[in-house]
Coordinates of C-alpha atoms in Angstrom, one line a residue:
Chain L
X1 CA 18.5 8.5 10.3
X2 CA 18.3 10.2 7.0
X3 CA 15.4 10.8 4.7
X4 CA 16.1 10.8 0.9
X5 CA 13.5 12.5 -1.2
X6 CA 13.6 11.5 -4.9
X7 CA 11.6 14.0 -6.9
X8 CA 9.0 12.5 -9.3
X9 CA 10.5 14.7 -12.0
X10 CA 13.7 12.8 -11.8
X11 CA 12.0 9.4 -12.1
X12 CA 9.4 10.0 -14.7
X13 CA 9.0 11.8 -18.0
X14 CA 7.0 14.6 -16.4
X15 CA 5.5 16.1 -19.6
X16 CA 4.3 12.8 -20.8
X17 CA 0.6 12.4 -21.5
X18 CA 0.4 9.1 -19.7
X19 CA 2.4 7.8 -16.7
X20 CA 5.9 7.2 -18.1
X21 CA 8.9 5.9 -16.1
X22 CA 12.4 7.4 -16.7
X23 CA 13.9 3.9 -16.7
X24 CA 17.5 5.1 -17.1
X25 CA 17.3 7.6 -14.3
X26 CA 15.6 5.1 -12.0
X27 CA 18.3 2.5 -12.7
X28 CA 21.1 5.0 -11.9
X29 CA 19.4 6.6 -8.9
X30 CA 18.6 3.2 -7.3
X31 CA 22.2 2.2 -7.8
X32 CA 23.5 5.4 -6.2
X33 CA 21.0 5.1 -3.3
X34 CA 22.4 1.7 -2.4
X35 CA 25.6 3.4 -1.1
X36 CA 23.6 4.6 2.0
X37 CA 25.5 4.1 5.3
X38 CA 22.9 5.2 7.9
X39 CA 19.3 4.2 8.7
X40 CA 17.3 5.6 5.7
X41 CA 13.8 6.3 4.6
X42 CA 13.1 7.1 1.0
X43 CA 10.2 9.3 0.0
X44 CA 9.4 9.7 -3.7
X45 CA 7.2 12.1 -5.6
X46 CA 4.5 11.4 -8.1
X47 CA 5.8 12.8 -11.4
X48 CA 3.6 11.8 -14.4
X49 CA 2.2 8.8 -12.4
X50 CA 0.3 11.2 -10.1
X51 CA 0.1 14.8 -11.4
X52 CA -1.8 13.9 -14.6
X53 CA -4.7 12.4 -12.7
X54 CA -4.6 14.8 -9.8
X55 CA -5.0 17.6 -12.2
X56 CA -7.5 15.9 -14.5
X57 CA -9.8 15.1 -11.5
X58 CA -9.0 18.3 -9.6
X59 CA -8.3 16.3 -6.4
X60 CA -8.0 18.8 -3.6
X61 CA -10.7 21.1 -5.0
X62 CA -14.0 21.0 -3.1
X63 CA -16.3 18.1 -4.2
X64 CA -19.4 19.3 -6.0
X65 CA -21.7 16.9 -4.1
X66 CA -21.4 14.9 -0.8
X67 CA -20.8 11.8 -3.0
X68 CA -19.0 13.2 -6.0
X69 CA -18.6 10.2 -8.3
X70 CA -16.0 12.0 -10.5
X71 CA -13.7 12.7 -7.6
X72 CA -14.2 9.2 -6.2
X73 CA -13.1 7.8 -9.6
X74 CA -10.2 10.2 -9.5
X75 CA -9.1 9.1 -6.1
X76 CA -9.2 5.4 -7.2
X77 CA -7.3 6.0 -10.4
X78 CA -4.6 8.3 -8.8
X79 CA -4.0 5.9 -5.9
X80 CA -3.7 2.9 -8.2
X81 CA -1.3 4.7 -10.5
X82 CA 0.9 5.7 -7.5
X83 CA 0.7 2.1 -6.2
X84 CA 2.1 0.9 -9.5
X85 CA 4.8 3.6 -9.5
X86 CA 5.9 2.7 -6.0
X87 CA 6.0 -1.0 -7.0
X88 CA 8.3 -0.2 -9.9
X89 CA 10.6 1.8 -7.6
X90 CA 10.8 -0.7 -4.8
X91 CA 11.5 -3.6 -7.1
X92 CA 14.3 -1.6 -8.7
X93 CA 15.7 -0.6 -5.3
X94 CA 15.6 -4.3 -4.3
X95 CA 17.5 -5.3 -7.4
X96 CA 20.3 -3.0 -6.2
X97 CA 20.3 -4.7 -2.8
X98 CA 18.3 -2.2 -0.8
X99 CA 15.7 -3.9 1.5
X100 CA 13.0 -1.6 0.2
X101 CA 9.5 -1.9 1.7
X102 CA 6.7 0.1 0.1
X103 CA 4.6 2.1 2.6
X104 CA 1.3 3.4 1.3
X105 CA 0.2 6.7 2.8
X106 CA -3.4 6.4 1.8
X107 CA -3.7 3.3 4.0
X108 CA -2.6 5.0 7.2
X109 CA -2.6 8.8 6.8
X110 CA -5.6 11.2 6.9
X111 CA -5.3 14.9 6.6
X112 CA -7.5 17.8 7.9
X113 CA -7.6 20.8 5.6
X114 CA -4.8 19.1 3.6
X115 CA -2.3 18.8 6.6
X116 CA -1.5 15.5 8.1
X117 CA -3.7 14.7 11.2
X118 CA -3.8 10.9 11.5
X119 CA -0.4 9.2 10.9
X120 CA 1.0 6.4 13.1
X121 CA 4.7 6.4 12.4
X122 CA 5.5 3.5 14.7
X123 CA 5.4 1.0 11.9
X124 CA 7.9 3.0 9.8
X125 CA 10.2 3.3 12.8
X126 CA 10.0 -0.5 13.3
X127 CA 10.8 -1.2 9.7
X128 CA 13.9 1.0 10.1
X129 CA 14.9 -0.7 13.4
X130 CA 14.6 -4.1 11.8
X131 CA 16.9 -3.1 8.9
X132 CA 14.5 -2.2 6.2
X133 CA 14.4 1.0 4.0
X134 CA 10.7 2.1 4.0
X135 CA 9.7 3.8 0.7
X136 CA 6.9 6.3 1.2
X137 CA 5.4 8.5 -1.5
X138 CA 3.1 11.3 -2.4
X139 CA -0.5 10.0 -2.5
X140 CA -4.2 11.0 -2.7
X141 CA -5.6 10.6 0.8
X142 CA -8.8 11.1 2.7
X143 CA -9.3 14.5 4.4
X144 CA -11.3 14.7 7.7
X145 CA -12.8 18.1 6.8
X146 CA -16.1 17.1 5.1
X147 CA -15.9 20.1 2.8
X148 CA -12.5 18.9 1.5
X149 CA -12.9 15.1 1.7
X150 CA -9.9 14.3 -0.5
X151 CA -6.4 15.8 -0.6
X152 CA -3.1 15.5 -2.4
X153 CA -0.5 14.6 0.2
X154 CA 2.8 15.8 -1.2
X155 CA 6.0 13.9 -0.7
X156 CA 7.4 17.2 0.8
X157 CA 4.7 17.3 3.5
X158 CA 5.5 13.7 4.3
X159 CA 9.2 14.4 4.7
X160 CA 8.6 17.3 7.1
X161 CA 6.2 15.2 9.2
X162 CA 8.5 12.1 9.3
X163 CA 11.6 14.1 9.9
X164 CA 10.1 15.7 13.0
X165 CA 8.3 12.6 14.3
X166 CA 11.2 10.2 13.8
X167 CA 13.9 12.7 14.8
X168 CA 16.0 12.4 11.6
X169 CA 19.4 13.9 11.4
X170 CA 19.4 14.8 7.8
X171 CA 17.0 15.4 4.9
X172 CA 18.2 15.1 1.3
X173 CA 15.8 16.6 -1.2
X174 CA 16.8 15.5 -4.7
X175 CA 15.0 17.0 -7.7
X176 CA 15.8 18.2 -11.2
X177 CA 17.5 21.5 -10.2
X178 CA 20.8 22.2 -8.6
X179 CA 19.2 24.1 -5.7
X180 CA 17.7 27.5 -5.1
X181 CA 18.8 30.4 -7.3
X182 CA 18.8 34.1 -7.0
X183 CA 16.6 34.2 -10.1
X184 CA 15.2 31.6 -12.6
X185 CA 18.4 30.2 -14.1
X186 CA 16.4 29.1 -17.2
X187 CA 15.7 32.8 -18.1
X188 CA 18.5 34.6 -16.4
X189 CA 22.1 33.5 -17.1
X190 CA 23.4 35.6 -14.2
X191 CA 21.3 33.7 -11.7
X192 CA 23.5 32.3 -8.9
X193 CA 23.0 29.2 -6.7
X194 CA 22.2 30.2 -3.1
X195 CA 24.2 27.9 -0.9
X196 CA 22.4 28.5 2.4
X197 CA 18.7 29.6 2.9
X198 CA 17.3 30.6 6.2
X199 CA 14.0 32.3 7.2
X200 CA 15.9 35.6 6.7
X201 CA 16.9 34.9 3.1
X202 CA 15.0 37.2 0.6
X203 CA 13.8 34.8 -2.2
X204 CA 12.6 35.8 -5.6
X205 CA 9.7 33.6 -6.6
X206 CA 11.3 31.9 -9.6
X207 CA 8.7 29.2 -10.2
X208 CA 7.8 28.8 -13.8
X209 CA 4.1 29.8 -13.7
X210 CA 3.4 27.8 -16.9
X211 CA 4.1 24.6 -15.1
X212 CA 1.4 24.0 -12.5
X213 CA 2.7 21.7 -9.9
X214 CA -0.2 20.3 -7.8
X215 CA 2.0 19.8 -4.8
X216 CA 3.2 23.4 -4.7
X217 CA 6.4 23.5 -6.7
X218 CA 9.7 24.9 -5.4
X219 CA 8.2 27.5 -3.1
X220 CA 6.1 24.7 -1.5
X221 CA 9.3 22.7 -1.0
X222 CA 11.1 25.6 0.6
X223 CA 8.3 26.3 3.0
X224 CA 8.2 22.7 4.1
X225 CA 12.0 22.7 4.6
X226 CA 12.0 26.0 6.5
X227 CA 9.4 24.5 8.9
X228 CA 11.8 21.7 9.4
X229 CA 14.7 24.1 10.0
X230 CA 12.5 25.8 12.7
X231 CA 12.7 22.4 14.5
X232 CA 16.5 22.3 14.1
X233 CA 16.7 19.8 11.3
X234 CA 18.9 20.7 8.3
X235 CA 18.0 19.8 4.8
X236 CA 19.7 20.0 1.5
X237 CA 18.4 20.4 -2.0
X238 CA 20.5 18.6 -4.6
X239 CA 20.2 17.7 -8.3
X240 CA 19.3 14.0 -8.8
X241 CA 20.1 14.3 -12.5
X242 CA 23.8 15.0 -11.9
X243 CA 25.5 11.6 -11.7
X244 CA 27.0 10.9 -8.3
X245 CA 25.1 13.5 -6.4
X246 CA 22.8 11.0 -4.6
X247 CA 25.6 8.5 -4.0
X248 CA 27.7 11.2 -2.3
X249 CA 24.8 12.6 -0.4
X250 CA 23.6 9.3 1.1
X251 CA 27.1 8.3 2.0
X252 CA 27.7 11.6 3.9
X253 CA 29.9 13.4 1.4
X254 CA 29.6 17.1 0.4
X255 CA 27.4 17.8 -2.6
X256 CA 26.8 21.0 -4.5
X257 CA 23.3 22.3 -3.6
X258 CA 21.3 24.6 -1.3
X259 CA 21.4 24.0 2.5
X260 CA 18.2 25.0 4.4
X261 CA 18.6 25.7 8.1
Chain X
X1 CA -21.9 -3.8 5.5
X2 CA -20.6 -7.0 3.9
X3 CA -17.2 -8.4 3.6
X4 CA -16.4 -10.4 0.4
X5 CA -13.4 -12.6 0.6
X6 CA -12.0 -13.8 -2.7
X7 CA -9.6 -16.7 -2.2
X8 CA -6.2 -16.4 -3.8
X9 CA -6.8 -19.9 -5.3
X10 CA -9.7 -18.5 -7.4
X11 CA -7.6 -15.6 -8.7
X12 CA -4.3 -17.2 -9.5
X13 CA -2.9 -20.4 -10.9
X14 CA -2.0 -21.7 -7.5
X15 CA 0.4 -24.5 -8.5
X16 CA 2.4 -22.2 -10.8
X17 CA 6.1 -21.9 -10.1
X18 CA 5.9 -18.1 -10.4
X19 CA 3.1 -15.7 -9.6
X20 CA 0.5 -16.2 -12.3
X21 CA -2.9 -14.5 -12.5
X22 CA -6.0 -16.4 -13.5
X23 CA -7.1 -13.6 -15.9
X24 CA -10.3 -15.2 -16.9
X25 CA -11.5 -15.8 -13.4
X26 CA -10.5 -12.3 -12.3
X27 CA -12.4 -10.8 -15.2
X28 CA -15.6 -12.8 -14.3
X29 CA -15.3 -12.4 -10.5
X30 CA -14.8 -8.6 -10.8
X31 CA -17.9 -8.4 -13.1
X32 CA -19.9 -10.4 -10.6
X33 CA -18.7 -8.4 -7.6
X34 CA -20.0 -5.2 -9.3
X35 CA -23.6 -6.3 -8.5
X36 CA -23.1 -5.4 -4.8
X37 CA -25.9 -3.5 -3.3
X38 CA -24.6 -2.7 0.2
X39 CA -21.5 -1.2 1.7
X40 CA -18.7 -3.6 0.9
X41 CA -15.1 -4.4 1.8
X42 CA -13.2 -6.9 -0.4
X43 CA -10.4 -9.0 1.1
X44 CA -8.3 -11.2 -1.2
X45 CA -5.9 -13.9 -0.5
X46 CA -2.4 -14.4 -1.8
X47 CA -2.5 -17.4 -4.2
X48 CA 0.7 -17.9 -6.1
X49 CA 1.6 -14.2 -5.6
X50 CA 2.3 -14.8 -2.0
X51 CA 2.5 -18.5 -1.0
X52 CA 5.5 -19.2 -3.2
X53 CA 7.7 -16.6 -1.5
X54 CA 6.2 -17.1 2.0
X55 CA 7.2 -20.8 1.8
X56 CA 10.6 -20.2 0.1
X57 CA 11.6 -17.7 2.8
X58 CA 9.8 -19.5 5.6
X59 CA 8.2 -16.2 6.8
X60 CA 6.6 -16.8 10.1
X61 CA 9.4 -19.2 11.3
X62 CA 11.8 -17.8 13.9
X63 CA 14.5 -15.6 12.4
X64 CA 18.0 -17.2 12.8
X65 CA 19.7 -14.0 13.9
X66 CA 18.4 -10.6 15.1
X67 CA 19.0 -9.2 11.6
X68 CA 18.2 -12.2 9.4
X69 CA 19.1 -10.9 5.9
X70 CA 17.3 -13.9 4.2
X71 CA 14.1 -13.2 6.0
X72 CA 14.4 -9.4 5.4
X73 CA 14.7 -10.2 1.7
X74 CA 11.8 -12.5 1.9
X75 CA 9.6 -9.8 3.5
X76 CA 10.6 -7.3 0.8
X77 CA 9.9 -9.7 -2.1
X78 CA 6.6 -11.1 -0.7
X79 CA 5.2 -7.7 0.0
X80 CA 6.2 -6.3 -3.4
X81 CA 4.5 -9.3 -5.1
X82 CA 1.3 -8.9 -3.1
X83 CA 1.4 -5.1 -3.9
X84 CA 1.4 -6.0 -7.6
X85 CA -1.3 -8.6 -7.2
X86 CA -3.5 -6.1 -5.4
X87 CA -2.8 -3.5 -8.1
X88 CA -4.0 -6.0 -10.8
X89 CA -7.1 -6.7 -8.8
X90 CA -8.2 -3.1 -8.0
X91 CA -7.6 -1.9 -11.6
X92 CA -9.8 -4.8 -12.9
X93 CA -12.5 -4.0 -10.3
X94 CA -12.3 -0.3 -11.3
X95 CA -12.8 -1.4 -14.9
X96 CA -16.0 -3.0 -13.8
X97 CA -17.2 0.2 -12.2
X98 CA -16.3 -0.6 -8.6
X99 CA -14.6 2.4 -6.8
X100 CA -11.9 0.1 -5.5
X101 CA -9.2 1.4 -3.2
X102 CA -6.2 -0.8 -2.4
X103 CA -5.5 -0.9 1.4
X104 CA -2.0 -2.3 2.3
X105 CA -2.0 -4.2 5.6
X106 CA 1.8 -4.1 6.1
X107 CA 1.5 -0.3 6.2
X108 CA -0.9 -0.1 9.1
X109 CA -1.1 -3.5 10.8
X110 CA 1.4 -5.2 13.2
X111 CA 0.8 -8.5 14.9
X112 CA 2.0 -10.0 18.2
X113 CA 2.6 -13.7 18.1
X114 CA 0.9 -13.7 14.6
X115 CA -2.4 -12.2 15.8
X116 CA -3.3 -8.6 14.9
X117 CA -2.4 -6.1 17.7
X118 CA -2.0 -2.7 16.0
X119 CA -4.7 -2.0 13.4
X120 CA -6.5 1.4 13.0
X121 CA -9.7 0.6 11.1
X122 CA -11.0 4.2 11.0
X123 CA -9.5 4.8 7.6
X124 CA -11.2 1.8 6.1
X125 CA -14.5 2.8 7.7
X126 CA -14.2 6.3 6.2
X127 CA -13.4 4.9 2.8
X128 CA -16.7 2.9 3.0
X129 CA -18.6 6.0 4.3
X130 CA -17.4 8.0 1.4
X131 CA -18.6 5.4 -1.1
X132 CA -15.4 3.5 -1.8
X133 CA -14.9 -0.3 -1.7
X134 CA -11.6 -0.9 0.2
X135 CA -9.7 -3.9 -1.1
X136 CA -7.5 -5.4 1.7
X137 CA -5.4 -8.5 1.4
X138 CA -3.2 -11.2 3.0
X139 CA 0.3 -9.7 3.5
X140 CA 3.6 -10.2 5.2
X141 CA 3.7 -7.9 8.3
X142 CA 5.9 -6.9 11.2
X143 CA 5.4 -8.8 14.5
X144 CA 5.9 -7.1 17.8
X145 CA 7.3 -10.2 19.5
X146 CA 11.1 -9.9 18.9
X147 CA 11.4 -13.7 18.6
X148 CA 8.9 -13.7 15.8
X149 CA 9.6 -10.4 14.0
X150 CA 7.7 -11.2 10.8
X151 CA 4.4 -12.9 10.2
X152 CA 2.0 -13.9 7.5
X153 CA -1.2 -12.2 8.1
X154 CA -3.9 -14.2 6.3
X155 CA -6.9 -12.7 4.6
X156 CA -9.0 -14.9 6.9
X157 CA -7.6 -13.3 10.0
X158 CA -8.2 -9.8 8.5
X159 CA -11.8 -10.7 7.8
X160 CA -12.5 -11.8 11.4
X161 CA -10.9 -8.6 12.7
X162 CA -12.6 -6.2 10.3
X163 CA -16.0 -7.9 10.7
X164 CA -15.9 -7.5 14.5
X165 CA -14.4 -4.0 14.5
X166 CA -16.6 -2.6 11.7
X167 CA -19.7 -4.4 12.8
X168 CA -20.4 -6.1 9.5
X169 CA -23.7 -7.9 8.8
X170 CA -22.4 -10.6 6.5
X171 CA -19.2 -12.3 5.5
X172 CA -19.0 -14.1 2.2
X173 CA -16.0 -16.4 1.9
X174 CA -15.5 -17.5 -1.7
X175 CA -12.9 -20.1 -2.5
X176 CA -12.4 -23.0 -4.9
X177 CA -14.7 -25.4 -3.0
X178 CA -18.5 -25.5 -2.6
X179 CA -18.2 -25.4 1.2
X180 CA -17.4 -27.8 4.0
X181 CA -18.0 -31.5 3.4
X182 CA -18.5 -34.6 5.6
X183 CA -15.3 -36.0 4.1
X184 CA -12.8 -34.9 1.4
X185 CA -15.0 -34.9 -1.7
X186 CA -11.9 -35.4 -3.9
X187 CA -11.3 -38.8 -2.4
X188 CA -14.8 -39.8 -1.2
X189 CA -17.6 -39.7 -3.7
X190 CA -20.2 -40.1 -0.8
X191 CA -18.9 -36.9 0.9
X192 CA -21.8 -34.5 1.5
X193 CA -21.9 -30.7 1.7
X194 CA -22.7 -29.6 5.3
X195 CA -25.1 -26.7 5.0
X196 CA -24.7 -25.3 8.5
X197 CA -21.6 -25.5 10.8
X198 CA -21.6 -24.4 14.4
X199 CA -19.2 -25.0 17.3
X200 CA -21.1 -28.3 18.0
X201 CA -20.6 -29.7 14.5
X202 CA -18.2 -32.7 14.4
X203 CA -15.8 -32.0 11.6
X204 CA -13.4 -34.5 10.0
X205 CA -10.1 -32.9 9.1
X206 CA -10.2 -33.2 5.3
X207 CA -7.3 -30.9 4.4
X208 CA -5.1 -32.4 1.9
X209 CA -1.9 -32.8 3.8
X210 CA 0.2 -32.7 0.7
X211 CA -0.8 -29.2 0.0
X212 CA 0.7 -27.0 2.6
X213 CA -1.2 -23.8 2.9
X214 CA 0.9 -21.2 4.8
X215 CA -2.3 -19.4 5.9
X216 CA -3.8 -22.5 7.5
X217 CA -6.0 -24.1 4.9
X218 CA -9.7 -24.9 5.4
X219 CA -9.4 -25.7 9.1
X220 CA -7.8 -22.3 9.6
X221 CA -10.7 -20.7 7.8
X222 CA -13.3 -22.5 9.8
X223 CA -11.7 -21.6 13.1
X224 CA -11.6 -17.9 12.1
X225 CA -15.3 -18.0 11.1
X226 CA -16.3 -19.9 14.2
X227 CA -14.7 -17.1 16.2
X228 CA -16.8 -14.7 14.2
X229 CA -19.9 -16.7 14.9
X230 CA -19.1 -16.4 18.6
X231 CA -19.6 -12.7 18.1
X232 CA -23.0 -13.2 16.4
X233 CA -21.7 -12.6 12.8
X234 CA -22.8 -15.2 10.3
X235 CA -20.6 -16.1 7.4
X236 CA -20.9 -18.3 4.3
X237 CA -18.4 -20.3 2.4
X238 CA -19.2 -20.4 -1.4
X239 CA -17.5 -21.5 -4.5
X240 CA -16.1 -18.6 -6.5
X241 CA -15.5 -20.9 -9.5
X242 CA -19.2 -21.5 -10.0
X243 CA -20.4 -18.8 -12.3
X244 CA -23.0 -16.6 -10.7
X245 CA -22.3 -17.5 -7.1
X246 CA -20.5 -14.2 -6.2
X247 CA -23.0 -12.1 -8.1
X248 CA -25.9 -13.8 -6.2
X249 CA -24.1 -13.6 -2.8
X250 CA -23.2 -9.9 -3.0
X251 CA -26.7 -9.0 -4.2
X252 CA -28.2 -10.8 -1.2
X253 CA -29.6 -13.9 -3.0
X254 CA -29.3 -17.5 -1.7
X255 CA -26.3 -19.4 -2.9
X256 CA -25.3 -23.1 -2.3
X257 CA -22.6 -23.3 0.3
X258 CA -21.9 -23.7 4.0
X259 CA -23.3 -21.3 6.6
X260 CA -21.2 -20.8 9.7
X261 CA -23.0 -19.5 12.8

């Protein structure tokens, strides 16, 4: 079984002021994903459908009162926006012949201190066994710590959890970058792609500090994937915006990127 | 805690050839529901967003092969349509000030022989405790019997299950009829509304046989509600199309209809 993560940045116009789909990218990525030849789960990020609201309502920050109406409103609006985003993605995947089933994290996952605690994966497993492609996503969920109450559950945390629980062979993490570099390639023309990252690799923090990513940005991703590597599951970061990358990756071909093991 | 069921027939144009929202009714019903003054769960039916596909793909009939592609397609399309319907409903409820959270049955419920077997209600309970109004709905779900595989889970079955599990005080079942009659009021002008139905009430089967309702029609509803009455939970059938009925019912006032106990 493989897990294909499609970054929200590849599917939306991330700097948009309102949730905005990148229709052209979605069309191409859905077409490429249809070349899968193994059991597959797709996990997608939030992009502008989620980050705008998660930031506006500061979901994940401590509620100010036991019943914080502003945070409750934020949870409702963020979840509804992600539900619509997931709907747009699964219907496009279905158009391309993928038996895509939307799976809503906030209906079956609860975190404690922002890490997954309640999560029955048996339904996802059965969808896969019956020939479906479950499509899970980053969502705003309930947190069992009463001081936290609400949390942003990133697509990256979902991947780590599902990969371990469902004993996946391969994780493909597609985003809007080629992989992990020795330095920020946007500022440093000499930055080189690192082909393999392990716990021993010395990484320079290259995240663009101007761009706050509520789900943790690239360092967050790497930490999730290193945790996966600790369990013996390899993953690969590839660029979803390079035509053909996802098609090659889901059909088992070699793609330029960073392997984490 | 109360459960308010809103029948799909009141929210959609049920005879439409494609899923069609009844915008005017949704607007009014959402406004009326906002007068709730107790913890509340809303359950909505499928109407033309679900029944068209459930019938077309004969979901609930035995699959022809272990991997029946036509049924798999039907599951994908029915679920996606219901996801969109739920999205339209929760965003309208939110507009009216209700902290509505969509809860997707096919992500956490599995049936066996078409009756709920796997269903963790703790997340729904916590949404209620935190001040949300969970909005659950009839959906196409996985069935654990390998000869059945896929099932239509009706909103009515969900109500019965949640009412028992979450120890609700009251169930309000709103539909497009005033309640249960002594005969079919559409054919017999002398038909009278039955104000109270118990296991001892002799009922004439008045369902219109021309109109196949995949979720079981009125007799299906009555049987679900009698099972609830067996557990000591009263429910009331009221007409959602009569202005003011839902507002009065959710705020605890008396409404014309049929009480089942």
